[in-house]
């Protein structure tokens, strides 16, 4: 990542304050531990370039998460795996898509029923039109005779 600026090594340093009141910050340090940037934009760019997913529990684990993972059972570990690999999100998305698909199919069925009813009404109206046309033809024939 930007070897001309950082060299072969980039260190990200985060600062916390004991008072907790003021928000700490990040510093990006080069291989000589000199501050190159304090910009959140640069940090985001670094994370994107290196594909580091800080919100993915399988990439980075805080102490509390590590303890709960190590003491959990197989079912909890599988849940942790689903969240970390984002399979849980994919599964939820698939379920939502399936629900939308089912709703759409039901709507299509309702619209087909309406279409069949309209086609039947059209056929009935065409039959009445033919009957009226034949009556009109007979009336014209009688009038000419």
Coordinates of C-alpha atoms in Angstrom, one line a residue:
X1 CA 0.0 0.0 0.0
X2 CA 1.7 3.2 -1.3
X3 CA 5.2 1.9 -0.8
X4 CA 6.7 5.3 -1.6
X5 CA 5.0 6.8 1.4
X6 CA 4.9 3.9 3.9
X7 CA 7.7 1.6 2.8
X8 CA 7.3 -2.2 3.2
X9 CA 5.3 -1.9 6.4
X10 CA 2.2 0.0 7.5
X11 CA 1.2 0.3 11.2
X12 CA -2.3 1.4 12.2
X13 CA -2.3 2.9 15.7
X14 CA -5.5 3.7 17.5
X15 CA -5.6 6.1 20.4
X16 CA -8.1 5.8 23.4
X17 CA -8.4 8.3 26.2
X18 CA -8.9 7.1 29.8
X19 CA -11.6 9.7 30.3
X20 CA -13.6 8.2 27.5
X21 CA -15.1 11.6 26.8
X22 CA -13.1 12.6 23.8
X23 CA -13.0 10.2 20.9
X24 CA -9.6 8.8 20.1
X25 CA -8.2 8.6 16.6
X26 CA -6.2 6.6 14.1
X27 CA -2.7 7.2 12.8
X28 CA -1.1 5.4 9.9
X29 CA 2.6 4.9 10.5
X30 CA 5.3 4.1 8.0
X31 CA 8.0 1.4 8.5
X32 CA 10.0 3.9 10.6
X33 CA 7.0 4.5 12.8
X34 CA 6.6 8.0 11.6
X35 CA 3.0 9.3 11.2
X36 CA 2.1 9.6 7.5
X37 CA -1.6 10.1 7.9
X38 CA -4.4 10.7 10.4
X39 CA -7.1 10.6 7.7
X40 CA -10.1 8.2 8.0
X41 CA -10.2 8.2 4.3
X42 CA -6.7 6.9 4.0
X43 CA -7.5 4.2 6.6
X44 CA -10.6 3.1 4.6
X45 CA -8.5 3.0 1.5
X46 CA -5.9 0.8 3.2
X47 CA -8.6 -1.5 4.4
X48 CA -10.2 -1.7 1.0
X49 CA -6.9 -2.3 -0.8
X50 CA -5.9 -5.1 1.6
X51 CA -9.4 -6.4 1.8
X52 CA -9.5 -6.3 5.6
X53 CA -13.1 -6.6 6.8
X54 CA -12.9 -5.1 10.3
X55 CA -16.6 -5.9 10.9
X56 CA -16.1 -9.6 10.1
X57 CA -15.6 -11.5 13.3
X58 CA -13.5 -14.1 11.6
X59 CA -10.9 -11.5 10.6
X60 CA -10.7 -9.5 13.8
X61 CA -11.8 -10.7 17.3
X62 CA -11.9 -8.6 20.4
X63 CA -11.1 -10.3 23.7
X64 CA -14.8 -10.7 24.7
X65 CA -15.7 -12.3 21.4
X66 CA -12.7 -14.6 21.6
X67 CA -13.7 -15.8 25.1
X68 CA -17.2 -16.5 24.1
X69 CA -16.1 -18.3 20.9
X70 CA -13.7 -20.5 22.8
X71 CA -16.2 -21.4 25.5
X72 CA -19.1 -21.9 23.2
X73 CA -20.5 -25.2 21.9
X74 CA -20.6 -26.5 18.3
X75 CA -24.0 -24.9 17.6
X76 CA -22.8 -21.5 18.7
X77 CA -19.6 -21.9 16.8
X78 CA -21.5 -22.8 13.7
X79 CA -23.6 -19.6 14.2
X80 CA -20.4 -17.7 14.6
X81 CA -19.1 -19.2 11.3
X82 CA -22.4 -18.3 9.5
X83 CA -22.1 -14.7 10.7
X84 CA -18.3 -14.5 9.9
X85 CA -18.7 -15.9 6.4
X86 CA -21.8 -13.8 5.8
X87 CA -23.7 -16.9 5.0
X88 CA -26.3 -15.8 7.6
X89 CA -26.9 -12.6 5.6
X90 CA -27.0 -14.6 2.3
X91 CA -29.5 -17.0 3.9
X92 CA -31.7 -14.2 5.1
X93 CA -31.5 -12.6 1.7
X94 CA -32.5 -15.8 0.0
X95 CA -35.4 -16.3 2.4
X96 CA -36.6 -12.7 1.7
X97 CA -36.3 -13.4 -2.1
X98 CA -38.2 -16.6 -1.7
X99 CA -41.0 -14.8 0.2
X100 CA -41.2 -12.1 -2.6
X101 CA -41.2 -14.8 -5.2
X102 CA -44.1 -16.6 -3.5
X103 CA -46.0 -13.3 -3.2
X104 CA -45.4 -12.6 -6.9
X105 CA -46.6 -16.1 -7.9
X106 CA -49.8 -15.6 -5.9
X107 CA -50.4 -12.2 -7.5
X108 CA -49.8 -13.8 -11.0
X109 CA -52.4 -16.5 -10.1
X110 CA -54.9 -13.8 -9.0
X111 CA -54.3 -11.8 -12.2
X112 CA -54.7 -15.0 -14.4
X113 CA -58.1 -15.6 -12.7
X114 CA -59.1 -12.0 -13.4
X115 CA -58.0 -12.4 -17.0
X116 CA -60.0 -15.6 -17.4
X117 CA -63.1 -13.8 -16.0
X118 CA -62.5 -10.9 -18.4
X119 CA -62.1 -13.3 -21.3
X120 CA -65.4 -15.0 -20.4
X121 CA -67.1 -11.6 -20.2
X122 CA -65.6 -10.7 -23.6
X123 CA -66.9 -14.0 -25.1
X124 CA -70.4 -13.3 -23.7
X125 CA -70.4 -9.8 -25.1
X126 CA -69.3 -11.0 -28.5
X127 CA -72.1 -13.6 -28.5
X128 CA -74.6 -10.8 -27.7
X129 CA -73.1 -8.6 -30.4
X130 CA -73.5 -11.5 -33.0
X131 CA -77.1 -12.0 -31.8
X132 CA -77.9 -8.3 -32.2
X133 CA -76.2 -8.1 -35.6
X134 CA -78.3 -11.1 -36.8
X135 CA -81.5 -9.3 -35.5
X136 CA -80.4 -6.1 -37.2
X137 CA -79.8 -8.0 -40.5
X138 CA -83.3 -9.6 -40.2
X139 CA -84.8 -6.2 -39.5
X140 CA -83.1 -4.7 -42.5
X141 CA -84.3 -7.7 -44.7
X142 CA -87.9 -7.2 -43.4
X143 CA -87.6 -3.4 -44.1
X144 CA -86.5 -4.0 -47.7
X145 CA -89.2 -6.5 -48.4

